[in-house]
XYZ file of N, CA and C in Angstrom:
717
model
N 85.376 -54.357 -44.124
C 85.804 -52.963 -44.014
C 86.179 -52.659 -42.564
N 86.819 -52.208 -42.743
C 87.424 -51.696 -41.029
C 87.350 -50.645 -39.905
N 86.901 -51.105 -38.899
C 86.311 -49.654 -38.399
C 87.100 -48.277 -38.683
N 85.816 -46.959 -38.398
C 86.556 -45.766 -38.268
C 87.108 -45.520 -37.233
N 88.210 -45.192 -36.992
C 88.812 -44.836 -35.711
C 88.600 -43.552 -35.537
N 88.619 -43.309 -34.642
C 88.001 -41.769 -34.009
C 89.091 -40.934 -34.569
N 90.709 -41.125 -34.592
C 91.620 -40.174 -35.253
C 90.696 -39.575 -36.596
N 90.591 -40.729 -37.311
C 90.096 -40.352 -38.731
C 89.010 -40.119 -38.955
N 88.345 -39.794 -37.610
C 86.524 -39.384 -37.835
C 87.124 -38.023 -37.400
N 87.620 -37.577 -36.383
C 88.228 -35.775 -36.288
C 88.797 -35.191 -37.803
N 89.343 -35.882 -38.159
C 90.227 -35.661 -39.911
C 88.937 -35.210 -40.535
N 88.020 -36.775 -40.776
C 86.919 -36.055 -41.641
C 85.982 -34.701 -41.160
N 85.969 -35.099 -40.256
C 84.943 -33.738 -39.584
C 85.637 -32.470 -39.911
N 86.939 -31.923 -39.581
C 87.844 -31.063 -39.837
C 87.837 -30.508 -41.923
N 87.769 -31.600 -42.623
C 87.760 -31.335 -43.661
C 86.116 -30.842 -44.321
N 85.564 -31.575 -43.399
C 83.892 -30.943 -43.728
C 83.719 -29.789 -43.210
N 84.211 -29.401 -41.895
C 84.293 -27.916 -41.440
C 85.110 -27.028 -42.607
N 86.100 -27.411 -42.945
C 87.055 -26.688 -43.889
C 86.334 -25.993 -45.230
N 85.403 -27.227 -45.874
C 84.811 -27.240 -46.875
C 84.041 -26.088 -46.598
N 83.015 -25.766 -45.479
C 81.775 -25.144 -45.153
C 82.101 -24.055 -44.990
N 83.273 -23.352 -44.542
C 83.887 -22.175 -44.059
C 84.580 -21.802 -45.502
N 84.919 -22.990 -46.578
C 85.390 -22.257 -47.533
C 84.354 -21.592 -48.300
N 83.153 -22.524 -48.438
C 82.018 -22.006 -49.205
C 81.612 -20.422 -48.596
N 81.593 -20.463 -47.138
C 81.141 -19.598 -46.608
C 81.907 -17.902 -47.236
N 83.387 -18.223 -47.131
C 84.546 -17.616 -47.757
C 83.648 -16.829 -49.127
N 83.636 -17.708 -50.024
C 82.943 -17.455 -51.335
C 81.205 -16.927 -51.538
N 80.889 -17.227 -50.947
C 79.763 -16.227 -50.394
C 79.892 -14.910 -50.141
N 80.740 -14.659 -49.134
C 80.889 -13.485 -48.592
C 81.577 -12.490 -49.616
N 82.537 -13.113 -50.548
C 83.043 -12.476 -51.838
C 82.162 -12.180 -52.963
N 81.399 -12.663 -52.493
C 80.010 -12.164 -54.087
C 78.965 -12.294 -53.718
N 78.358 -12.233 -52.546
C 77.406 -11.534 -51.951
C 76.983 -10.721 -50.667
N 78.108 -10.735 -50.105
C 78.416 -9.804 -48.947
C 77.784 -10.752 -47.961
N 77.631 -10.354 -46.351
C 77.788 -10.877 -45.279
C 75.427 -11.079 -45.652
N 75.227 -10.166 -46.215
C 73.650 -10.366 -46.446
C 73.141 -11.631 -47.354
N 74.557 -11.995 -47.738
C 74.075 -13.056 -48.553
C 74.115 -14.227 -48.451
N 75.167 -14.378 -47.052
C 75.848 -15.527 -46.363
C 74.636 -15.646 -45.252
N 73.631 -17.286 -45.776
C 72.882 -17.161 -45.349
C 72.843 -19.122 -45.295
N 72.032 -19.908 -44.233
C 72.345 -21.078 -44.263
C 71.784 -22.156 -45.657
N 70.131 -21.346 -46.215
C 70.015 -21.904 -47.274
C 70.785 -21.406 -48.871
N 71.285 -20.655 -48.306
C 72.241 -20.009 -49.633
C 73.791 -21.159 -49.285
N 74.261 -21.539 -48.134
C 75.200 -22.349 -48.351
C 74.740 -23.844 -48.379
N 73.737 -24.312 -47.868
C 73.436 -25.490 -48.318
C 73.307 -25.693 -49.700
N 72.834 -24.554 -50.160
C 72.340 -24.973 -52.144
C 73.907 -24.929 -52.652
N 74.761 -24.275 -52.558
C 76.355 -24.435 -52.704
C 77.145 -25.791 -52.336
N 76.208 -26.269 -50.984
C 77.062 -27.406 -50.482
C 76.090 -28.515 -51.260
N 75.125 -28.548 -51.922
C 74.265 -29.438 -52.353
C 74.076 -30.292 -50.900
N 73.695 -29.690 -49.842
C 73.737 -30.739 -48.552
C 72.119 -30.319 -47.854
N 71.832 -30.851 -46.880
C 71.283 -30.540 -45.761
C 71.891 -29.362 -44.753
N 70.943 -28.728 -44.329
C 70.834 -27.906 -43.090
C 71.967 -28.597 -42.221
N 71.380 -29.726 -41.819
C 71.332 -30.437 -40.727
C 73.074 -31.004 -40.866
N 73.682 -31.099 -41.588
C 75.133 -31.260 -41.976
C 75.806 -30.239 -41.715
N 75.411 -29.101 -42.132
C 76.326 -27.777 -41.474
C 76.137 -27.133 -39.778
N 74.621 -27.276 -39.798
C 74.507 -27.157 -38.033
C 75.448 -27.884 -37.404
N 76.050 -29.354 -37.849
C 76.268 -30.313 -37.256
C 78.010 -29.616 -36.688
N 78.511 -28.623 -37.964
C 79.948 -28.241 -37.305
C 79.757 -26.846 -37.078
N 78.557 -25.743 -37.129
C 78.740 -24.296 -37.195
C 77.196 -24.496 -36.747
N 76.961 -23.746 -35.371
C 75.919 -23.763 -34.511
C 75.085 -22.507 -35.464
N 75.726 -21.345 -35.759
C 75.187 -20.295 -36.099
C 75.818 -19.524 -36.821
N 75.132 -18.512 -37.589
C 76.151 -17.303 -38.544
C 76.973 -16.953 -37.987
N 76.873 -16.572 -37.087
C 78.145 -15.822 -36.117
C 79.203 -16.834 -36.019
N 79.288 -17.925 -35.926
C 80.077 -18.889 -35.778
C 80.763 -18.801 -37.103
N 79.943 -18.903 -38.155
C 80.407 -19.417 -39.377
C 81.582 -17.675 -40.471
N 80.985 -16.464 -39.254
C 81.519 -15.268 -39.929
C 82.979 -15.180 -39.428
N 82.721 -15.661 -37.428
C 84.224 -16.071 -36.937
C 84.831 -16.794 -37.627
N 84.759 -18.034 -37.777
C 85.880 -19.201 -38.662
C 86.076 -18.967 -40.023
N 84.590 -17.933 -40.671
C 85.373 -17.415 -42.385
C 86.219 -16.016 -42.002
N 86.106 -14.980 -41.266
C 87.434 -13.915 -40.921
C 88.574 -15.035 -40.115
N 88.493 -15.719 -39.329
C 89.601 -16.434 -39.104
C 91.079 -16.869 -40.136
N 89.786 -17.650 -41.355
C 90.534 -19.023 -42.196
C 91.169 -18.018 -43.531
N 90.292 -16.516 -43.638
C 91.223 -15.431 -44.525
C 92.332 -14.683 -43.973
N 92.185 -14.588 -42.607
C 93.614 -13.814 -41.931
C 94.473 -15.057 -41.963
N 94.279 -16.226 -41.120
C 94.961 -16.935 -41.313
C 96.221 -17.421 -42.561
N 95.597 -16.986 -43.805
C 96.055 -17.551 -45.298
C 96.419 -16.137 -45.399
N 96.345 -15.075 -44.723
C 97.479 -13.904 -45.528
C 98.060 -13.693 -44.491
N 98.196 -14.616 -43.398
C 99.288 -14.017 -42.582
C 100.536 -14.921 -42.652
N 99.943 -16.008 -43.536
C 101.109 -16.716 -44.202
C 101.889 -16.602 -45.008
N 101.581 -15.242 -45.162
C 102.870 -15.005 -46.647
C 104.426 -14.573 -46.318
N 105.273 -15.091 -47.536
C 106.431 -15.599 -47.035
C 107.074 -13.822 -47.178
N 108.151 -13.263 -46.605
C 108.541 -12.403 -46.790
C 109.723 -12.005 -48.252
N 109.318 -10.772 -48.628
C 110.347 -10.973 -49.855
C 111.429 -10.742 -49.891
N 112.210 -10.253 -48.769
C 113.736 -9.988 -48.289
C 113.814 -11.174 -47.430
N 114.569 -10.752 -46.553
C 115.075 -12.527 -45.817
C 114.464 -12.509 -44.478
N 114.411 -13.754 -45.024
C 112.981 -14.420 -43.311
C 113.387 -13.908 -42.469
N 115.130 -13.615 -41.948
C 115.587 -13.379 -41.055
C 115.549 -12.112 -40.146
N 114.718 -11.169 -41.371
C 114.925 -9.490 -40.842
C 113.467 -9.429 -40.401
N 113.515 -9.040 -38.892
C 112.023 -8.849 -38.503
C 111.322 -7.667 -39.418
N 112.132 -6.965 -39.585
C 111.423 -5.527 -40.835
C 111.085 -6.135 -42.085
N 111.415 -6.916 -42.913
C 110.766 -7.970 -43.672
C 109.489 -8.773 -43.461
N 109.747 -9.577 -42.201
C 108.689 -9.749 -41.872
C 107.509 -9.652 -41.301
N 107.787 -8.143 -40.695
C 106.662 -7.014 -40.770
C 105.883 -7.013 -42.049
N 107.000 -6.355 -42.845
C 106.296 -6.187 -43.856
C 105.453 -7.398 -44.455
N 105.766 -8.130 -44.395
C 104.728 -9.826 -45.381
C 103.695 -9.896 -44.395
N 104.006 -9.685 -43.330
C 102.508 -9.244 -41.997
C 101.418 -8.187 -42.629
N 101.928 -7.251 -43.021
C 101.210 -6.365 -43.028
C 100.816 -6.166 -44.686
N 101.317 -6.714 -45.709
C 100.909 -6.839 -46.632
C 99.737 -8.008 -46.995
N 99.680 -8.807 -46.319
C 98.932 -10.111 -46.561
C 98.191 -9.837 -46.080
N 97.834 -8.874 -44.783
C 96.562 -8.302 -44.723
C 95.901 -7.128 -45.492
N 97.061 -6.227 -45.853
C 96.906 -5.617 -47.257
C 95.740 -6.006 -47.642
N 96.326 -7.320 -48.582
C 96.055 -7.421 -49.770
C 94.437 -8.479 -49.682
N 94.375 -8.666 -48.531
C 93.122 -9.602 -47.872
C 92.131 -9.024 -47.483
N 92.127 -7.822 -47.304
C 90.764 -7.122 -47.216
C 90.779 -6.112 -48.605
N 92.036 -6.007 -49.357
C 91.536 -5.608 -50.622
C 91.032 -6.224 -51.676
N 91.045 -7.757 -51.120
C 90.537 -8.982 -51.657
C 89.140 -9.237 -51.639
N 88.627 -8.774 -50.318
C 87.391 -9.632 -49.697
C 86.677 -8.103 -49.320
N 85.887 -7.983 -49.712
C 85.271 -6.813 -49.523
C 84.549 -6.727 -47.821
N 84.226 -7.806 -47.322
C 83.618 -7.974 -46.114
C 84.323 -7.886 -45.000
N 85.968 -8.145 -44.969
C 86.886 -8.837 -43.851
C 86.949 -7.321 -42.963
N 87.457 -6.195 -43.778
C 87.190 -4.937 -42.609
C 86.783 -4.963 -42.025
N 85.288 -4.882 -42.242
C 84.305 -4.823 -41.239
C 84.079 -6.055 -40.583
N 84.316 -6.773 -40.560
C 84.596 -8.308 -39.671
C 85.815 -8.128 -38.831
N 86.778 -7.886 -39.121
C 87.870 -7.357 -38.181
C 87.767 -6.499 -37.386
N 86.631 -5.421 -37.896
C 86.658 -4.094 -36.920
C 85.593 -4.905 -35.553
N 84.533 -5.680 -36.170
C 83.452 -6.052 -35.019
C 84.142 -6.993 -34.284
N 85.258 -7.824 -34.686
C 85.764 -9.073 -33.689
C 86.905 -8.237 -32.436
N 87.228 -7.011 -33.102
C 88.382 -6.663 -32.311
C 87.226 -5.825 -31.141
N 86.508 -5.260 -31.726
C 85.627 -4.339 -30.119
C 84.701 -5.485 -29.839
N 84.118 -6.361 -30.097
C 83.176 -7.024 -29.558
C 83.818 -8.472 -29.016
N 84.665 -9.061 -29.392
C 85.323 -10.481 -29.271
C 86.688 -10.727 -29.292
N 87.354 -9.323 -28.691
C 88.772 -9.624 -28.868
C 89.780 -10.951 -28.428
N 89.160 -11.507 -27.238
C 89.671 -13.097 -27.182
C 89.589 -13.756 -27.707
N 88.598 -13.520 -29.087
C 88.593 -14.971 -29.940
C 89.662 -15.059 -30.844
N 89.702 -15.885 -31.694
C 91.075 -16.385 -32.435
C 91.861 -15.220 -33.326
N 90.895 -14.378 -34.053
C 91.769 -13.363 -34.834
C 92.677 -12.430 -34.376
N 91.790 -11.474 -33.140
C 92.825 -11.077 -32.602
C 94.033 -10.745 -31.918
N 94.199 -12.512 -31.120
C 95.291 -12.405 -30.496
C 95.975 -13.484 -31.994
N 95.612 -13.818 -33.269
C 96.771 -13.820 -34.375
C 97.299 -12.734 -34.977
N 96.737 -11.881 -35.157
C 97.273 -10.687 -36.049
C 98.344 -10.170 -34.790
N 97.400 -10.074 -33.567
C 98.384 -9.313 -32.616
C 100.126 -10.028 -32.441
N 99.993 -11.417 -32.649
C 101.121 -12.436 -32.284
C 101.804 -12.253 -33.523
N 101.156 -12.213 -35.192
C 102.161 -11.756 -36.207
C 102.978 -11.374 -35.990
N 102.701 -10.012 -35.341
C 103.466 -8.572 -35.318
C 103.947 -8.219 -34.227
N 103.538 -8.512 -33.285
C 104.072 -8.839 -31.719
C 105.521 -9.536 -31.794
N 105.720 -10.496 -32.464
C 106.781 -11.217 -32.485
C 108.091 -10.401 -33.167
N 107.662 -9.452 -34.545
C 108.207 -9.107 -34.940
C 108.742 -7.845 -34.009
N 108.031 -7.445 -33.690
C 108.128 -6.207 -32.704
C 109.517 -6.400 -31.884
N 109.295 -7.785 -30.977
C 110.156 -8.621 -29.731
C 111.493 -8.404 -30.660
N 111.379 -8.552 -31.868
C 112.858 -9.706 -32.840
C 113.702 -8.060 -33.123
N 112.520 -6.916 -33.237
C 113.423 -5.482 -33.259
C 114.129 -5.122 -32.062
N 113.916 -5.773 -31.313
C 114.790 -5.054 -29.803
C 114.203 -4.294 -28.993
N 112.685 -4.190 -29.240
C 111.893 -3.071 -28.778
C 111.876 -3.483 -27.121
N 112.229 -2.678 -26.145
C 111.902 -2.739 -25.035
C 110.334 -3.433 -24.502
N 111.283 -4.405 -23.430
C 109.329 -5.171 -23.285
C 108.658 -4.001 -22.629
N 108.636 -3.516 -22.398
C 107.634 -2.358 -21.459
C 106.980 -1.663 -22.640
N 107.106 -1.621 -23.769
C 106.907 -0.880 -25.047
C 106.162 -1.618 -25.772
N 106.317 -3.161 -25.634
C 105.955 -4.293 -26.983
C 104.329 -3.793 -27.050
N 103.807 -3.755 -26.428
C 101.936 -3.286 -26.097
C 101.996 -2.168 -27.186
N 102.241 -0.919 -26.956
C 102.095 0.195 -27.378
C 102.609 0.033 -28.496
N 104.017 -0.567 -28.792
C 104.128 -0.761 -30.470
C 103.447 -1.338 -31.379
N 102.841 -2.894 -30.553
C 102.302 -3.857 -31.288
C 101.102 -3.241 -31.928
N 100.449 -2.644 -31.038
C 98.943 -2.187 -31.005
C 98.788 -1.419 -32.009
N 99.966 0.093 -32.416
C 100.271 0.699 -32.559
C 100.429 0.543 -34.431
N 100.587 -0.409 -34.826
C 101.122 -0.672 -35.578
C 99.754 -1.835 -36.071
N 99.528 -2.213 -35.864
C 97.920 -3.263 -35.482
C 96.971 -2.821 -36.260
N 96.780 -1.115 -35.411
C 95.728 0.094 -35.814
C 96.511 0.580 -37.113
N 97.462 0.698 -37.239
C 97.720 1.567 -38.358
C 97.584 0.913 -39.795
N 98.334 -0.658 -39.557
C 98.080 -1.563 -40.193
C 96.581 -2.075 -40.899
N 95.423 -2.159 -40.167
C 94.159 -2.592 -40.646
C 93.376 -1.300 -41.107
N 93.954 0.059 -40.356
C 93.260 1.091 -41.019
C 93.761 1.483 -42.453
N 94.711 1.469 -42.071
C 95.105 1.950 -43.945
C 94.700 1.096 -44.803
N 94.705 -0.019 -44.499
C 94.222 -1.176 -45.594
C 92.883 -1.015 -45.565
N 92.193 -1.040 -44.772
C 90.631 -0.862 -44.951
C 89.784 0.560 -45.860
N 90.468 1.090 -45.136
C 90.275 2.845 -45.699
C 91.069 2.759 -47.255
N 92.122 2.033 -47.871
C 92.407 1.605 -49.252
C 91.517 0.668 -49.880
N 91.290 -0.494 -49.522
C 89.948 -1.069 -50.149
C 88.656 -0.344 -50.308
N 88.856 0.595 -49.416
C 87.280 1.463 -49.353
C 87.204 2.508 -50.927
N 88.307 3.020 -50.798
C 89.014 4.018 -51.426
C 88.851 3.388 -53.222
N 88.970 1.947 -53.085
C 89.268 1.400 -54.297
C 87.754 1.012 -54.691
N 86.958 0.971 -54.321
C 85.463 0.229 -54.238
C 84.379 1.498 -54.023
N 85.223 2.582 -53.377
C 84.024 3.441 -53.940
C 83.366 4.051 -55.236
N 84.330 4.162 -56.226
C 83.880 4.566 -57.494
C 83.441 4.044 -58.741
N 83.885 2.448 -58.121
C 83.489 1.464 -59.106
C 84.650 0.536 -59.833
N 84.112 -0.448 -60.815
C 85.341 -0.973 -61.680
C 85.553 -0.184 -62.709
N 84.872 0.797 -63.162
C 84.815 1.669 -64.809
C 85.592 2.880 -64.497
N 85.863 3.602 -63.616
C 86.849 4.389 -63.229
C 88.048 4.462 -62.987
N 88.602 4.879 -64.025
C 90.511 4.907 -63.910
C 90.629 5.823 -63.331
N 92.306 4.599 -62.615
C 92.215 5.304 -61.497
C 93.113 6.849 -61.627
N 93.990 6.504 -62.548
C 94.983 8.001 -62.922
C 94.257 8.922 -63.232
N 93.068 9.291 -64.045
C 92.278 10.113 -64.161
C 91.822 10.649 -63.134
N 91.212 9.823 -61.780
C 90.531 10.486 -60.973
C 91.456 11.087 -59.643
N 92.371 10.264 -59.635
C 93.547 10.856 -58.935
C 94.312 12.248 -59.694
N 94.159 11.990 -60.897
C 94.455 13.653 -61.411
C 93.574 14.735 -61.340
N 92.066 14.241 -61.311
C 91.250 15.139 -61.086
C 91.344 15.673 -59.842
N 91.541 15.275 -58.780
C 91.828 15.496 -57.514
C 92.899 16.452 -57.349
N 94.225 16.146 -57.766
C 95.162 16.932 -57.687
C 94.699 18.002 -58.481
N 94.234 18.512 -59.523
C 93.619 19.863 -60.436
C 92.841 20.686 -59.163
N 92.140 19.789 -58.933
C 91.147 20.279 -57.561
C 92.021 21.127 -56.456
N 92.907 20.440 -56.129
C 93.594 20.765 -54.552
C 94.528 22.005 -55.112
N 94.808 22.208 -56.256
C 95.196 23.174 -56.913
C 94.859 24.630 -56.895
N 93.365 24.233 -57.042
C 92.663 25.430 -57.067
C 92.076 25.784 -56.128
N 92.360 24.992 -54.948
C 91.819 26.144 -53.373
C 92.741 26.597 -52.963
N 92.072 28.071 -52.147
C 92.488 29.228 -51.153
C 93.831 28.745 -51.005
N 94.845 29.327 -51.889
C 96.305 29.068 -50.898
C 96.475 29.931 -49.885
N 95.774 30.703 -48.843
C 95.909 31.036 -47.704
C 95.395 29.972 -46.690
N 94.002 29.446 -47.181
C 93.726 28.139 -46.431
C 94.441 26.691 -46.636
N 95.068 26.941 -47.508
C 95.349 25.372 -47.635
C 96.410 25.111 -48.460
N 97.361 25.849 -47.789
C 98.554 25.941 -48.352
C 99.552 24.873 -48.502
N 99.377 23.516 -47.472
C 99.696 22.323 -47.610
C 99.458 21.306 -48.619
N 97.932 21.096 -48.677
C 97.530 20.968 -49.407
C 97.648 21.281 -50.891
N 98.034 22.000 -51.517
C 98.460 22.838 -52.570
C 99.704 22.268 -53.168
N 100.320 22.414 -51.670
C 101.596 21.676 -52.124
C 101.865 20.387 -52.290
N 101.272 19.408 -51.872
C 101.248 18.243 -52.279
C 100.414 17.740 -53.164
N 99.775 18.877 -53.890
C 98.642 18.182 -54.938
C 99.415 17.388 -55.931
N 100.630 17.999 -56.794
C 101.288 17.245 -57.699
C 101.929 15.728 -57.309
N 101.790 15.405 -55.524
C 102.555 14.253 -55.448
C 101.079 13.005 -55.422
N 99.666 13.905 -56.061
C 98.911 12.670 -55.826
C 98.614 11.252 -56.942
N 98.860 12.140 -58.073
C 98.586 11.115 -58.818
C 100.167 10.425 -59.084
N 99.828 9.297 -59.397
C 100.794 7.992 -59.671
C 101.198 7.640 -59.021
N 100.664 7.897 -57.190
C 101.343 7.289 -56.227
C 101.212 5.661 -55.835
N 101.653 5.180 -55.593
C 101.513 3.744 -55.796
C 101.317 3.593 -54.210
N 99.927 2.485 -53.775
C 99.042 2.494 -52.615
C 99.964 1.734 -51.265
N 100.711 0.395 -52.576
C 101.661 -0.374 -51.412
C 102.784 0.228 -50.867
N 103.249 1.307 -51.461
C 104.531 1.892 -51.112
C 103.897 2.753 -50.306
N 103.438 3.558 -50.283
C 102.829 4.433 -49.478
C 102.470 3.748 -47.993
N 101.946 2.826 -48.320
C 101.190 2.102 -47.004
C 102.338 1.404 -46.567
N 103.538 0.696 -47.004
C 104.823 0.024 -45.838
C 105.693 1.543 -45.751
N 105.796 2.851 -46.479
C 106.344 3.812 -45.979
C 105.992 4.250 -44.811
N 104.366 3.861 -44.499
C 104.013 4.438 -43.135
C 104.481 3.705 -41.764
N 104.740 2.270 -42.406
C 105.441 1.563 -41.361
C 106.771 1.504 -41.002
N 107.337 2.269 -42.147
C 108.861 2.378 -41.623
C 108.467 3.606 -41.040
N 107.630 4.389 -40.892
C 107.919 5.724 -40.084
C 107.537 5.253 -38.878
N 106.392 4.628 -38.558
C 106.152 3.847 -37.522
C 107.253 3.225 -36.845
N 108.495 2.681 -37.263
C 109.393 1.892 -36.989
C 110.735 2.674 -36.280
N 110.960 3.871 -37.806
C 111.881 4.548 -36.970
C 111.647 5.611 -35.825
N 110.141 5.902 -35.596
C 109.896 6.907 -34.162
C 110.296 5.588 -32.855
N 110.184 4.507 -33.495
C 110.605 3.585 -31.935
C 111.782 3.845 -31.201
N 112.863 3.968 -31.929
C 114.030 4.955 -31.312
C 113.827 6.582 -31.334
N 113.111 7.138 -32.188
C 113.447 8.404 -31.993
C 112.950 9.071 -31.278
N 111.967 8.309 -30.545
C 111.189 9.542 -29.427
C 110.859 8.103 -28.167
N 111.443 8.675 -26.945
C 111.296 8.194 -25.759
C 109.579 7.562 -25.552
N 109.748 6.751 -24.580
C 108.528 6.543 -23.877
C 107.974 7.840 -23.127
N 106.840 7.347 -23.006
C 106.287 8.633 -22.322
C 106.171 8.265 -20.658
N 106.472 9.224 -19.829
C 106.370 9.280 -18.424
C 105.468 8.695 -18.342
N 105.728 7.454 -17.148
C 104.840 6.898 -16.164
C 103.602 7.758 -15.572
N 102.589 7.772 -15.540
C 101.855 8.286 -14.796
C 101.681 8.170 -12.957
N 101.287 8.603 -11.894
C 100.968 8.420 -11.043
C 100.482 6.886 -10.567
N 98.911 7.116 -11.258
C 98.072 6.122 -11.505
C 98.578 4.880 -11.845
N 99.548 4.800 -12.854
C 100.034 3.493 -13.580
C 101.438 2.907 -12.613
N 102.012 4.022 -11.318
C 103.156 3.602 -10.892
C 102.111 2.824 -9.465
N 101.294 2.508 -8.789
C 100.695 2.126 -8.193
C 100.819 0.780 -8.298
C-alpha cells in the first residue's frame, strides 16, 4: 500500500471537517443552537469526542463554520435573469439569503452575533463582497460603495430575519391568509383620525406575497442611488 501523501491527508481532513459542520448544520435545524452540543454530535457522528476536537477546538468554532458553510450555499445561487445584470444578481444575493434563514431557524441570530462581535471573520466580509461587487458592476460611485453596500447588507438580513420571525411565530397550524385577513379587519377598525395610513393600506395586506415585497424594497433601495445626492462631507471627515 502506498504512502499517504500529505496532499491527500489535507483532502481527508477537509472532508471530515465538512462532514462535522454538516452534522452540526442539522442539529441546529431541529434542535436549535441549545441542542448543538459535542455529545449530541458525536452520537450523530457515531465517533469519539476526540475526532471532532481534532478539527473544531470549540462550539464557537463549530457555530462559525456551520453560519459560514449555510451563507456560503445560498450565496451561490444562480440568478434568474442574466448573470450579466448586476440587478439580477443582487437579487440571487439577496434571495439565497432570503430563503436561508427562512430555512434555518438559528442563522439570524448567528449573523446578527458574528457581524457585532466578529466582523473579520469569514461571513461578514462574504455577504459584504456578494453585494459589494454588485454594487461596483451598477456604476455606483467608489466614495458611495460603503454606504450602499452596507446599506443594502442591513436591509437585506433584516427583512429576511424579521420574515422568518414573522413566519415562526404563530406556528405550522395557522393559515396564513386568514391571519393576514384578520389583521387587515383589525387595521380597519382603528381611529381614522389616528391612523389614517394605516387604514388605508389595510386592504393591501392580505395576499401579499413576502418575496416580492422584500426585492421591491431593493429596487427602491437601488433607485434612491441616483435619486438623491450624497450627503455633504462633514468637517471632521474632510481632515
Amino acid at each position: 500500500m502506498a504512502p499517504r501523501t500529505r496532499k491527500s491527508e489535507r483532502r481527508t481532513e477537509a472532508l471530515s471537517r465538512e462532514r462535522i459542520i454538516e452534522a452540526a448544520v442539522e442539529l441546529l435545524d431541529t434542535a436549535g443552537e441549545g441542542g448543538l452540543t459535542f455529545r449530541a454530535l458525536t452520537e450523530r457522528l457515531a465517533t469519539g469526542p476526540g475526532a471532532i476536537y481534532w478539527h473544531v477546538a470549540n462550539k464557537d468554532e463549530l457555530l462559525d463554520a456551520a453560519t459560514d458553510a449555510v451563507v456560503a450555499a445560498a450565496l451561490a445561487t444562480e440568478p434568474a435573469g442574466s448573470p450579466d445584470s448586476p440587478r439580477d444578481a443582487l437579487n440571487a444575493v439577496a434571495l439565497g439569503l432570503f430563503d436561508a434563514i427562512d430555512e434555518h431557524p438559528w442563522l439570524a441570530t448567528q449573523l446578527a452575533t458574528q457581524f457585532s462581535r466578529g466582523p473579520w471573520k469569514s461571513v461578514t466580509p462574504r455577504i459584504l463582497e456578494s453585494i459589494g461587487r454588485q454594487v461596483r458592476a451598477l456604476g455606483v460611485p467608489e466614495r458611495r460603495w460603503f454606504t450602499v453596500a452596507t446599506v443594502l447588507m442591513h436591509y437585506i438580513l433584516g427583512a429576511a430575519g424579521q420574515n422568518a420571525v414573522n413566519g415562526r411565530a404563530h406556528g405550522p397550524g395557522v393559515n396564513r391568509d386568514e391571519f393576514l385577513g384578520a389583521v387587515s379587519t383589525a387595521w380597519k377598525e382603528l381611529d381614522p383620525d389616528d391612523y389614517p395610513f394605516t387604514r388605508a393600506v389595510a386592504d393591501q395586506m392580505p395576499g401579499h406575497d413576502d418575496r416580492e415585497e422584500f426585492l421591491a424594497g431593493i429596487a427602491l433601495i437601488l433607485a434612491g442611488i441616483t435619486a438623491v445626492p450624497p450627503p455633504p462631507r462633514s468637517h471632521r471627515a474632510r481632515r
